[in-house]
Each structure stands twice: as C-alpha cells, then as structure tokens.
Short mmCIF file of C-alpha atoms in Angstrom, two decimals:
data_model
loop_
_atom_site.label_atom_id
_atom_site.label_comp_id
_atom_site.label_asym_id
_atom_site.label_seq_id
_atom_site.Cartn_x
_atom_site.Cartn_y
_atom_site.Cartn_z
CA MET A 1 51.01 -95.94 -31.64
CA ALA A 2 51.29 -94.74 -28.06
CA ILE A 3 48.49 -95.99 -25.81
CA THR A 4 46.90 -93.49 -23.45
CA PRO A 5 46.26 -94.93 -19.97
CA ALA A 6 42.59 -95.54 -19.29
CA GLN A 7 40.74 -93.70 -16.55
CA VAL A 8 38.36 -96.00 -14.70
CA PHE A 9 35.75 -95.07 -12.08
CA ALA A 10 33.72 -97.83 -10.41
CA SER A 11 30.86 -97.64 -7.95
CA LEU A 12 30.30 -100.89 -6.04
CA LEU A 13 28.07 -99.70 -3.20
CA SER A 14 25.05 -101.72 -2.21
CA ASP A 15 21.66 -100.33 -3.18
CA GLN A 16 21.00 -99.24 0.44
CA GLU A 17 24.40 -97.52 0.82
CA LYS A 18 24.08 -95.92 -2.57
CA SER A 19 20.62 -94.60 -1.70
CA LYS A 20 21.91 -93.02 1.52
CA ARG A 21 24.85 -91.47 -0.26
CA CYS A 22 22.69 -90.07 -3.04
CA ARG A 23 20.31 -88.45 -0.52
CA SER A 24 23.22 -86.88 1.42
CA GLU A 25 24.78 -85.49 -1.78
CA TYR A 26 21.56 -84.44 -3.46
CA ARG A 27 21.86 -80.81 -2.36
CA GLY A 28 25.52 -80.61 -3.43
CA ALA A 29 26.92 -79.87 -6.86
CA GLN A 30 26.07 -82.49 -9.46
CA SER A 31 29.02 -84.31 -11.06
CA PRO A 32 29.27 -83.88 -14.83
CA HIS A 33 29.49 -87.68 -15.01
CA SER A 34 26.66 -88.37 -12.57
CA SER A 35 24.07 -91.08 -13.24
CA PRO A 36 20.55 -91.66 -11.91
CA ALA A 37 20.34 -92.40 -8.19
CA GLY A 38 20.73 -96.03 -7.19
CA GLU A 39 22.76 -97.08 -10.23
CA ARG A 40 25.70 -99.43 -9.76
CA GLU A 41 28.10 -98.40 -12.48
CA VAL A 42 31.60 -98.39 -13.92
CA GLN A 43 32.91 -95.33 -15.75
CA VAL A 44 35.63 -95.66 -18.37
CA SER A 45 37.56 -93.11 -20.42
CA ALA A 46 39.18 -94.53 -23.57
CA SER A 47 40.60 -93.34 -26.87
CA ALA A 48 41.31 -94.60 -30.38
CA GLU A 49 43.23 -93.36 -33.40
CA VAL A 50 42.46 -93.86 -37.08
CA THR A 51 44.76 -92.89 -39.95
CA ALA A 52 43.64 -92.92 -43.58
CA PRO A 53 45.33 -91.90 -46.85
CA PRO A 54 43.70 -89.32 -49.13
CA ASN A 55 41.04 -90.64 -51.49
CA ARG A 56 41.32 -87.97 -54.19
CA ALA A 57 44.07 -86.24 -56.18
CA ARG A 58 43.92 -83.14 -58.36
CA LEU A 59 46.34 -82.89 -61.28
CA CYS A 60 46.68 -79.67 -63.27
CA VAL A 61 48.44 -79.40 -66.66
CA LEU A 62 49.21 -75.97 -68.14
CA VAL A 63 49.65 -75.45 -71.89
CA GLY A 64 50.88 -72.13 -73.28
CA SER A 65 51.99 -70.53 -76.51
CA ARG A 66 52.99 -67.03 -77.64
CA LYS A 67 52.91 -66.22 -81.35
CA GLU A 68 52.82 -63.12 -83.53
CA ALA A 69 49.63 -64.38 -85.16
CA ALA A 70 46.57 -65.07 -83.01
CA ALA A 71 45.54 -68.13 -85.04
CA ALA A 72 48.98 -69.68 -84.64
CA ALA A 73 48.91 -69.28 -80.85
CA LYS A 74 45.45 -70.83 -80.62
CA SER A 75 46.32 -73.69 -82.94
CA SER A 76 49.47 -74.54 -81.01
CA VAL A 77 47.62 -74.74 -77.70
CA ASN A 78 44.53 -76.51 -79.04
CA ARG A 79 46.61 -79.22 -80.70
CA ARG A 80 48.30 -80.18 -77.42
CA LEU A 81 45.11 -79.65 -75.44
CA ASP A 82 43.30 -82.17 -77.65
CA TYR A 83 46.05 -84.72 -77.05
CA ILE A 84 45.83 -84.24 -73.28
CA LEU A 85 42.05 -84.63 -73.21
CA GLN A 86 42.14 -87.70 -75.47
CA SER A 87 44.73 -89.30 -73.19
CA VAL A 88 42.63 -88.56 -70.11
CA ARG A 89 39.54 -90.12 -71.71
CA ALA A 90 41.56 -93.14 -72.83
CA HIS A 91 42.44 -93.79 -69.17
CA GLY A 92 38.76 -94.01 -68.24
CA VAL A 93 38.44 -90.68 -66.44
CA ARG A 94 34.87 -89.37 -66.33
CA GLU A 95 34.00 -86.13 -68.11
CA ASP A 96 32.70 -84.51 -64.91
CA SER A 97 36.13 -85.00 -63.32
CA VAL A 98 37.83 -82.80 -65.95
CA THR A 99 37.84 -78.98 -65.98
CA VAL A 100 39.34 -76.89 -68.79
CA THR A 101 39.96 -73.14 -68.58
CA LYS A 102 41.38 -70.97 -71.36
CA ASP A 103 42.95 -67.53 -71.38
CA PHE A 104 43.77 -65.53 -74.51
CA ARG A 105 45.40 -62.10 -74.39
CA ARG A 106 47.76 -59.78 -76.21
CA VAL A 107 51.25 -59.37 -74.77
CA GLU A 108 53.30 -56.56 -76.33
CA ASN A 109 53.38 -57.36 -80.06
CA ALA A 110 52.32 -60.99 -79.72
CA TYR A 111 49.32 -63.10 -78.79
CA GLN A 112 49.48 -65.45 -75.82
CA MET A 113 47.17 -68.40 -75.38
CA GLU A 114 47.05 -70.52 -72.21
CA ALA A 115 44.88 -73.48 -71.28
CA GLU A 116 44.76 -75.35 -67.99
CA VAL A 117 43.39 -78.85 -67.58
CA CYS A 118 42.52 -79.97 -64.04
CA VAL A 119 41.63 -83.62 -63.50
CA ILE A 120 40.28 -85.24 -60.33
CA PHE A 121 41.44 -88.83 -59.75
CA SER A 122 40.27 -91.50 -57.37
CA ASP A 123 42.68 -94.01 -58.95
CA PHE A 124 46.19 -92.77 -58.21
CA GLY A 125 47.72 -95.36 -60.54
CA LYS A 126 45.95 -93.79 -63.52
CA MET A 127 47.14 -90.37 -62.44
CA GLU A 128 50.75 -91.51 -62.20
CA ASN A 129 50.58 -93.14 -65.64
CA LEU A 130 49.19 -89.95 -67.18
CA CYS A 131 51.85 -87.80 -65.52
CA ASN A 132 54.59 -89.99 -66.97
CA LEU A 133 52.91 -89.97 -70.40
CA PHE A 134 52.64 -86.18 -70.54
CA VAL A 135 56.25 -85.69 -69.46
CA GLU A 136 57.41 -88.15 -72.10
CA LYS A 137 55.26 -87.07 -75.06
CA LEU A 138 54.84 -83.31 -74.62
CA ASP A 139 57.48 -80.60 -74.89
CA SER A 140 58.72 -78.26 -72.18
CA SER A 141 56.04 -75.68 -72.94
CA VAL A 142 53.58 -78.01 -71.21
CA VAL A 143 53.86 -77.81 -67.42
CA VAL A 144 52.68 -80.89 -65.53
CA GLY A 145 51.98 -79.77 -61.98
CA SER A 146 52.49 -81.78 -58.82
CA PRO A 147 49.35 -83.66 -57.79
CA GLN A 148 47.40 -82.29 -54.84
CA PHE A 149 46.08 -85.07 -52.61
CA TYR A 150 43.08 -84.54 -50.34
CA HIS A 151 40.10 -86.16 -48.60
CA THR A 152 36.52 -85.65 -49.69
CA THR A 153 34.02 -84.44 -47.10
CA GLU A 154 32.46 -87.90 -46.97
CA ALA A 155 35.85 -89.52 -46.37
CA VAL A 156 36.63 -87.13 -43.49
CA GLU A 157 33.31 -87.92 -41.82
CA THR A 158 33.98 -91.65 -42.20
CA ILE A 159 37.39 -91.34 -40.52
CA ARG A 160 35.90 -89.36 -37.63
CA ARG A 161 33.12 -91.90 -37.21
CA GLN A 162 35.53 -94.85 -37.25
CA ALA A 163 37.73 -93.23 -34.60
CA CYS A 164 34.75 -92.63 -32.31
CA LEU A 165 33.37 -96.16 -32.76
CA ARG A 166 36.76 -97.72 -32.04
CA ALA A 167 37.12 -95.60 -28.92
CA VAL A 168 33.71 -96.80 -27.71
CA ALA A 169 34.69 -100.40 -28.45
CA ASN A 170 37.93 -99.90 -26.48
CA SER A 171 35.97 -98.49 -23.55
CA ARG A 172 33.72 -101.54 -23.46
CA ARG A 173 36.68 -103.93 -23.50
CA LYS A 174 38.34 -102.03 -20.66
CA ALA A 175 35.14 -101.92 -18.64
CA PHE A 176 34.69 -105.66 -19.15
CA GLU A 177 38.21 -106.34 -17.86
CA VAL A 178 37.59 -104.14 -14.81
CA CYS A 179 34.36 -105.99 -14.02
CA ARG A 180 36.06 -109.34 -14.38
CA LEU A 181 38.84 -108.23 -12.04
CA LEU A 182 36.32 -107.06 -9.43
CA GLY A 183 34.02 -110.04 -9.80
CA GLN A 184 31.21 -107.99 -11.34
CA THR A 185 29.09 -108.39 -14.47
CA LEU A 186 29.06 -105.64 -17.08
CA GLY A 187 25.64 -104.35 -18.09
CA ARG A 188 24.26 -101.95 -20.64
CA PRO A 189 25.81 -98.53 -21.41
CA LEU A 190 24.19 -95.63 -19.55
CA ILE A 191 26.17 -92.66 -20.89
CA VAL A 192 28.27 -92.39 -24.06
CA ARG A 193 29.96 -89.08 -24.72
CA GLU A 194 32.76 -88.08 -27.09
CA GLU A 195 34.87 -85.70 -25.01
CA GLU A 196 37.67 -84.77 -27.39
CA THR A 197 38.64 -85.10 -31.05
CA LYS A 198 42.06 -84.27 -32.46
CA GLU A 199 42.93 -84.18 -36.16
CA SER A 200 46.32 -83.98 -37.82
CA ASP A 201 47.78 -84.37 -41.31
CA GLY A 202 50.89 -86.15 -42.50
CA LEU A 203 52.82 -89.27 -41.58
CA THR A 204 56.34 -88.16 -42.50
CA SER A 205 58.68 -85.41 -41.37
CA GLU A 206 58.86 -84.03 -44.92
CA THR A 207 57.28 -80.60 -45.24
CA ALA A 208 55.16 -80.13 -48.35
CA THR A 209 56.24 -76.74 -49.71
CA PRO A 210 56.28 -75.55 -53.33
CA ASP A 211 60.10 -75.68 -53.33
CA ASN A 212 60.43 -79.33 -52.38
CA MET A 213 57.10 -80.77 -53.59
CA ARG A 214 58.59 -82.06 -56.83
CA SER A 215 61.43 -83.78 -54.95
CA LEU A 216 58.96 -85.91 -52.99
CA THR A 217 57.85 -89.26 -54.35
CA ILE A 218 54.16 -89.95 -54.95
CA GLN A 219 54.06 -92.13 -51.85
CA GLN A 220 55.66 -89.39 -49.73
CA GLN A 221 53.08 -86.90 -50.98
CA ILE A 222 50.30 -89.36 -50.12
CA ASN A 223 51.77 -89.81 -46.64
CA ASN A 224 51.93 -86.05 -46.15
CA ALA A 225 48.25 -85.78 -47.07
CA SER A 226 47.13 -88.66 -44.85
CA MET A 227 44.71 -87.74 -42.07
CA THR A 228 44.81 -88.96 -38.48
CA VAL A 229 41.86 -88.59 -36.11
CA CYS A 230 42.10 -89.34 -32.39
CA SER A 231 38.84 -89.65 -30.49
CA LYS A 232 38.45 -89.77 -26.70
CA VAL A 233 35.18 -90.96 -25.20
CA PHE A 234 33.67 -91.26 -21.73
CA VAL A 235 31.28 -94.17 -21.19
CA THR A 236 29.29 -95.20 -18.12
CA PHE A 237 28.19 -98.84 -17.96
CA GLU A 238 25.67 -100.40 -15.65
CA LEU A 239 26.86 -103.10 -13.23
CA LYS A 240 24.36 -105.93 -13.21
CA SER A 241 23.04 -106.80 -9.74
CA LYS A 242 22.78 -110.37 -8.49
CA ASP A 243 18.98 -110.07 -8.52
CA ASN A 244 19.02 -109.25 -12.22
CA LEU A 245 21.35 -112.14 -12.92
CA LYS A 246 19.07 -114.55 -11.03
CA ARG A 247 16.02 -113.32 -12.95
CA ASN A 248 17.85 -113.72 -16.25
CA ASN A 249 18.84 -117.26 -15.32
#
C-alpha cells in the first residue's frame, strides 16, 4: 500500500510570543485549523486504508417447466423446488434467509411454471457446496446463477469506522515522533477532524460483467466485491509546557 506523506505543522512559540502574535492576528482571517489563543500545539494530517471482503452472498436458482397440462408443469417444478429447499435446510441455512417466488402463465398452447429460490449466505463454504450439489444433481432446466457478493450496511459502517480510527492512531504516532525530534512532549488532542473519505470496490483487474462472471472463480468474485476505505484526518495535539511537566512530577 502506498504511504501518503504526512503534513505536520508545529507551533513552538513561548507563551509571551504566542500571546503577542495572537493579538496582532486577531483582526485577520481565522485559520480553519486555528486553536485557542496561547496554545502550544502540533498539527498532523494522516491517513489510513482498510480493505475488507464481502460478508454476504446472494445465490439465486431458477426452475422452469413448460407442459401441455397445467398440473404436469406445476408438478415438475414443485418436485425440483422441494429438493432445492430440502438441500438448503440440510446445510443449516435459516428460513428467513430464503425467498421463493413463483410464476405460472399460459404460453401459446402450453402452460409454463417458473420458480426462483434466492438464498442469503454468510458462510461462503456452504454456498459453494450447494452450488456444486445443484449442478451435479439437477438437470439443465435448473439454472444456478452466479453468486452476488456484497457488504451489509453494518459491515460498511464498521469498515469506515476502522479506517478513521487507524488514521487517528497514525496521526498520534507521527505527532509523537515529531515531538521527540524537537525535544517536546506530546499532550492531549485538541482537534480531531476527518477531512476526506474515499471508497472503492475490487482488488483485481477483472471486470465483473454478466458475460465473464461465470468464468471468474469464487475467490476472484470475492476480490471484486471487496471494499476499500481510505480515511484522511487532521488532528491538533497540545504540546505540554515545562510548567505542566513539573506539576505532574
């Protein structure tokens, strides 16, 4: 991962010099990063990046049949639909993670019955096993779709929060190194602001399109659905004065 150079701003004026400077600049435009008058401070800009794979996958299986008799079309679909649902339950998938929709209509001189089963997985191993089972046991009239990987809302918020917290931690480490270099002691944070957040999907150069989705491996599809969040923060830290250090000692 490329590291963005840190931007560091330090104010090492004495309290008297800082007071004079603050009075002379009081009537001027206020800096967006300004702090209360008299503060000795170090300002650091830092960033962090967090990448996480998807935590959910949606698998849809389509079953269809066209027969001259309506009962025959329904029976053909229901028989395979029951097998699919039994297999899903046998793999420990919860009922509220399964959705079944049915469509029955007349086409020319025949009856067409279609049923779609959509299953939400948090365990991708179970999903892969079921995909292989359906392909092996069911005929070509059953279409096993490519899984759709995604992040839940809670997972996205967690990734964003982790990126911000890591950026703040990076800013503190950088500020500590600056203080050590200048012979100063780092104090408490005065300002913490997240200035920028960037989000992107995918870790590979493969493009997930309907034409090539089936040619991608499960791991490649997971990589394409991975989410990366980059957070940039601006933090102002107090520089402890010698008087404060003496009082603490």
